[in-house]
mmCIF file of C-alpha atoms in Angstrom:
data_model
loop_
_atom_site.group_PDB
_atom_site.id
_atom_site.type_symbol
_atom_site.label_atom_id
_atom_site.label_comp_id
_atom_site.label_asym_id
_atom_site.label_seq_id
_atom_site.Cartn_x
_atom_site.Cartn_y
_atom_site.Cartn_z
ATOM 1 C CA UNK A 18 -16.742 -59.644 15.973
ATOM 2 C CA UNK A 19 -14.930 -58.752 19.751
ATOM 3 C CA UNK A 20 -17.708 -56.178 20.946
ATOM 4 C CA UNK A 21 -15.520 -55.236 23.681
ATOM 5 C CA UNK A 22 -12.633 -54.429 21.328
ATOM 6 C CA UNK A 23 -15.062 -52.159 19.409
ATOM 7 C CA UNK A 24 -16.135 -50.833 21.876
ATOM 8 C CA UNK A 25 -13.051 -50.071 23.380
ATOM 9 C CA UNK A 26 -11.932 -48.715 19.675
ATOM 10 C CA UNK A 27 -14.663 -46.926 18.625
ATOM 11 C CA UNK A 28 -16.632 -45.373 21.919
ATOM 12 C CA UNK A 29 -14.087 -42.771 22.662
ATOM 13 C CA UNK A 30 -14.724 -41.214 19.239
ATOM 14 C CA UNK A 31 -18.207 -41.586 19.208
ATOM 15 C CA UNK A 32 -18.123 -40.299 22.266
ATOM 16 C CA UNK A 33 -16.673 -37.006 21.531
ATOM 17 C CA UNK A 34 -18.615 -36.803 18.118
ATOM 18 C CA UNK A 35 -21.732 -36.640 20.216
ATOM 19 C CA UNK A 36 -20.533 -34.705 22.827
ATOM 20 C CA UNK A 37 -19.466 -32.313 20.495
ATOM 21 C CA UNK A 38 -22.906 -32.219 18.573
ATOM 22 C CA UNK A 39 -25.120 -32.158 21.946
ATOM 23 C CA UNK A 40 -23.144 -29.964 23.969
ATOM 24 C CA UNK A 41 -24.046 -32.415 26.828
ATOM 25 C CA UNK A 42 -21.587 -35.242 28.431
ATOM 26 C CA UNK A 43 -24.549 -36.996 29.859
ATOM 27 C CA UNK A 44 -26.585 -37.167 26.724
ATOM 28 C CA UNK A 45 -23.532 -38.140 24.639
ATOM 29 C CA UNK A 46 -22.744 -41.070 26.595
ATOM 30 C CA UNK A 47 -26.611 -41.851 26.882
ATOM 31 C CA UNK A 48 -27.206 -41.844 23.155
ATOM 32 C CA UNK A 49 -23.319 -43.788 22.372
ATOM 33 C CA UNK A 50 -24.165 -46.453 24.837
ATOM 34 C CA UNK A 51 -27.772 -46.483 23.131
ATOM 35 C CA UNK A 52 -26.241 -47.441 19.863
ATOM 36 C CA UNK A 53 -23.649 -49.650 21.346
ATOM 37 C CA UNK A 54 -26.809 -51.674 23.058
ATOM 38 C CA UNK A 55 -28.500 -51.675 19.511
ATOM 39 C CA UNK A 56 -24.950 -53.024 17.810
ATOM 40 C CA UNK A 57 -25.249 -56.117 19.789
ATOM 41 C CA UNK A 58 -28.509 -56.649 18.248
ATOM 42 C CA UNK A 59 -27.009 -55.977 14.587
ATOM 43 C CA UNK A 60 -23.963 -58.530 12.949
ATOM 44 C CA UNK A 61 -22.441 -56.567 10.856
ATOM 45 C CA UNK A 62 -19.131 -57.308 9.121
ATOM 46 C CA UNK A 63 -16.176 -55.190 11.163
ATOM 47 C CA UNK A 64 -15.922 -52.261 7.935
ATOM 48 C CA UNK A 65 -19.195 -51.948 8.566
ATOM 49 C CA UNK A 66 -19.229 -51.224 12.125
ATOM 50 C CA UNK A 67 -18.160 -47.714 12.564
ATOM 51 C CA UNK A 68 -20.545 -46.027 9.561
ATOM 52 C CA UNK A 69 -23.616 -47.886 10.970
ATOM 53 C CA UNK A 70 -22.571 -46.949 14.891
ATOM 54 C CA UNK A 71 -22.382 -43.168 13.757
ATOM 55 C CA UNK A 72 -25.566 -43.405 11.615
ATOM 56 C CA UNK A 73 -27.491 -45.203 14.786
ATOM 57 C CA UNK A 74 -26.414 -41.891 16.821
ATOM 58 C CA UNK A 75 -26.955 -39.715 14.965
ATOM 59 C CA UNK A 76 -30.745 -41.032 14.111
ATOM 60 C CA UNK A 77 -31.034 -40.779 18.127
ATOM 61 C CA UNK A 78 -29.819 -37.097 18.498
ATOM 62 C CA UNK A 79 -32.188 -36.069 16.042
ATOM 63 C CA UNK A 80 -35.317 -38.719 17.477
ATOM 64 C CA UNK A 81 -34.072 -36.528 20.689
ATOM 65 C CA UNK A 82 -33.994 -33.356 19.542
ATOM 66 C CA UNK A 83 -37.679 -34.215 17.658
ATOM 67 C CA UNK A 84 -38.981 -35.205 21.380
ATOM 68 C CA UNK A 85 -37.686 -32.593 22.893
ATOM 69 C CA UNK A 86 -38.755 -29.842 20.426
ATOM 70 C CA UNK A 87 -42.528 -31.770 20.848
ATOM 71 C CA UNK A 88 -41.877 -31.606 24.571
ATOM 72 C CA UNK A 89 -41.170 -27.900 24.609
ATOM 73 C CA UNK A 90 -44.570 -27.042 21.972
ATOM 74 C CA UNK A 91 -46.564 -29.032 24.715
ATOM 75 C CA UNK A 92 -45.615 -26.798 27.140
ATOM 76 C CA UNK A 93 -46.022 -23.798 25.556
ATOM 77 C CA UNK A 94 -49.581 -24.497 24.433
ATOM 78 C CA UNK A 95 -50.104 -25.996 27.601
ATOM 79 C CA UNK A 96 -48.800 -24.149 30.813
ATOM 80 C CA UNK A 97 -50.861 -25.482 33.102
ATOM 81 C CA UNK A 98 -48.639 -29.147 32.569
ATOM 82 C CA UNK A 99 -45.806 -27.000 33.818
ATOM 83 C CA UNK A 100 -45.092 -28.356 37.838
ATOM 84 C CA UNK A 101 -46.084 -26.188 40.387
ATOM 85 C CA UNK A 102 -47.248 -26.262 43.832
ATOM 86 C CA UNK A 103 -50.776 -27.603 43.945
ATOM 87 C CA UNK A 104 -53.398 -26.134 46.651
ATOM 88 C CA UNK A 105 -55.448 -28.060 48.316
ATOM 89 C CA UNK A 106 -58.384 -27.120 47.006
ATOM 90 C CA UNK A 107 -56.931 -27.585 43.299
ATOM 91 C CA UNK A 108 -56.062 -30.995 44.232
ATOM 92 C CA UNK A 109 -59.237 -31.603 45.738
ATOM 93 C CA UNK A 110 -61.173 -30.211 42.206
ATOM 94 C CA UNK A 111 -58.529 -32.586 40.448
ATOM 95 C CA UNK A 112 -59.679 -35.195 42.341
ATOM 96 C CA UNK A 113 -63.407 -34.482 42.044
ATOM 97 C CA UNK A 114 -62.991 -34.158 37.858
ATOM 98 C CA UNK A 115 -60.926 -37.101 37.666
ATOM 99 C CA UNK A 116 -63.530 -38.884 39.682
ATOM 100 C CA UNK A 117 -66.732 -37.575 37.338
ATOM 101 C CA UNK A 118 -64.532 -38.644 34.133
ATOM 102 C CA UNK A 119 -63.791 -41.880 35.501
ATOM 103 C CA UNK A 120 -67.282 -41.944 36.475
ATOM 104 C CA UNK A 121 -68.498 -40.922 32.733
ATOM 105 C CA UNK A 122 -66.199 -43.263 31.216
ATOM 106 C CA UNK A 123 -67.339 -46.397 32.977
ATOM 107 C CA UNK A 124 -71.110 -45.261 31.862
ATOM 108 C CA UNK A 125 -70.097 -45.368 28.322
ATOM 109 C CA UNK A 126 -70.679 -48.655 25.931
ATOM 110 C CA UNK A 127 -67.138 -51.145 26.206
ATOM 111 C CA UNK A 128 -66.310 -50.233 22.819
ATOM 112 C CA UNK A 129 -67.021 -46.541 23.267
ATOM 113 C CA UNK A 130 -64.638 -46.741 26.169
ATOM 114 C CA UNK A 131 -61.850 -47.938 24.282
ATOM 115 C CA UNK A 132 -62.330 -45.932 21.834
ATOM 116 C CA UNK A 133 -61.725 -42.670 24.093
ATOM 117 C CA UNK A 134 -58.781 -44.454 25.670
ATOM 118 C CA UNK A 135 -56.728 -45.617 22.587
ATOM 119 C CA UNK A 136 -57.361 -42.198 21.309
ATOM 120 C CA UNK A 137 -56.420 -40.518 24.339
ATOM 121 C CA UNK A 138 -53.102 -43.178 24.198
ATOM 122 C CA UNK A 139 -52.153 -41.642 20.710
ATOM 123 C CA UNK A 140 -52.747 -44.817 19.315
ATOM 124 C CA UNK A 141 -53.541 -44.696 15.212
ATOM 125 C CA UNK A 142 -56.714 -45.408 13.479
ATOM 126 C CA UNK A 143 -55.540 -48.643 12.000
ATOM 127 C CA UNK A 144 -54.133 -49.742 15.390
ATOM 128 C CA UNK A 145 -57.414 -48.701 17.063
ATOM 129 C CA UNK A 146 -59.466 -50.556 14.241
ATOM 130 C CA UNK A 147 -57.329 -53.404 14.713
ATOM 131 C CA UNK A 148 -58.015 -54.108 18.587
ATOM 132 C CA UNK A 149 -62.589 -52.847 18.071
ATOM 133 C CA UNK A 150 -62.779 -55.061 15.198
ATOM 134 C CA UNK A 151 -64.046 -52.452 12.981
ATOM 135 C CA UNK A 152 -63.183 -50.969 9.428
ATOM 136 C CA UNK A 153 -60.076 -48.047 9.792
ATOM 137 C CA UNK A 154 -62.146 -45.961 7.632
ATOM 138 C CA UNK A 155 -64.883 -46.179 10.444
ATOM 139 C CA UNK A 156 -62.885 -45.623 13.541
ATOM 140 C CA UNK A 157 -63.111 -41.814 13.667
ATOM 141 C CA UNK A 158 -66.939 -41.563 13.339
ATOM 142 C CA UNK A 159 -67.019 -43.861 16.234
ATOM 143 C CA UNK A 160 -64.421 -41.921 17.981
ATOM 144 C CA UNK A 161 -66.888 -38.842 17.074
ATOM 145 C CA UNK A 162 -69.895 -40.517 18.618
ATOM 146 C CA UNK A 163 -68.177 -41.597 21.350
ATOM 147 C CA UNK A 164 -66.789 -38.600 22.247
ATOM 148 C CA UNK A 165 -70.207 -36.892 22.073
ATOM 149 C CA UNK A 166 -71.767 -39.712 24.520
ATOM 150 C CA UNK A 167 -69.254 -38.701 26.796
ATOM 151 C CA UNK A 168 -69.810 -34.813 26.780
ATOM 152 C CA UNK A 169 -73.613 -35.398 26.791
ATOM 153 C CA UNK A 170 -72.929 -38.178 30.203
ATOM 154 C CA UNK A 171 -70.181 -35.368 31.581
ATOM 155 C CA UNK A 172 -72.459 -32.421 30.898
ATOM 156 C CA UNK A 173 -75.105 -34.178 32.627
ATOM 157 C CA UNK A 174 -76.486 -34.059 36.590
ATOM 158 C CA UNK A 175 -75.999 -37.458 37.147
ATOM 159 C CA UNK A 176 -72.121 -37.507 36.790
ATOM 160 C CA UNK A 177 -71.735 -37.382 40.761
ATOM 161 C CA UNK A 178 -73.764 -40.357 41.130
ATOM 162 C CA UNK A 179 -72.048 -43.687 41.545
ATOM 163 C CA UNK A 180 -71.165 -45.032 37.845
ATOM 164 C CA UNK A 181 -73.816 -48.042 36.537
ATOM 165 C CA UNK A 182 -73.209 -51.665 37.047
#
């Protein structure tokens, strides 16, 4: 297969497909080079080119319009992730809570640690169970103790002393 004769035969209508169904130039041409990128990845017999192009996009306006619509629950159960200016004493009490957690964290077991961090990372039970060693089945009473080490550590007077070595 010529890509760049494909390309050259088949981007303009993509190209307007998606513009038409985002509304957005920029996007469009995002998401059409996005499935061009993934067609060099893909033989495919030339019949099957087109069908398998428009598929691919359309798969990544919705995957974008999924992250998006995520993107815009975040924010609306969490305003305070929305910029603004910071003060300087916010950024100082920023700095002071990132510096207990940090602090907390690097009390904490290893494998408690991790634990908090994978979970924290969105990773999955199975992938979490996969990199502790452990049963999936087991990972979120671990994550449950962990997380209760940590409040008890955080809740403590200690947390402004220097972590343990």
């Amino acid at each position: 297969m010529d890509f760049d004769a494909v390309f050259a035969r088949l981007y303009p209508s993509l190209f307007r497909y998606l513009h038409r169904l985002t509304g957005d130039e920029d996007v469009a041409d995002d998401i059409a080079q996005e499935a061009f990128v993934r067609l060099l990845r893909q033989p495919l017999p030339e019949d099957e080119v087109r069908p398998w192009l428009f598929t691919v996009a359309m798969n990544l306006v919705r995957d974008r319009a999924r992250k998006n619509e995520r993107r815009q629950r975040l924010l609306a159960t969490a305003p305070d992730l929305v910029s603004r200016p910071v003060l300087p004493d916010q950024d100082l009490e920023r700095a002071e809570r990132i510096a207990a957690v940090r602090n907390v964290l690097s009390r904490l077991p290893e494998r408690d640690r991790q634990l908090l961090l994978m979970r924290e990372e969105g990773f999955k039970y199975d992938e979490i169970a996969a990199v502790i060693g452990v049963a999936p089945a087991s990972v979120g009473t671990l994550i449950a103790r962990a997380l209760k080490k940590f409040v008890a550590e955080f809740e403590s007077p200690e947390v402004i002393d220097e972590p343990r070595g």
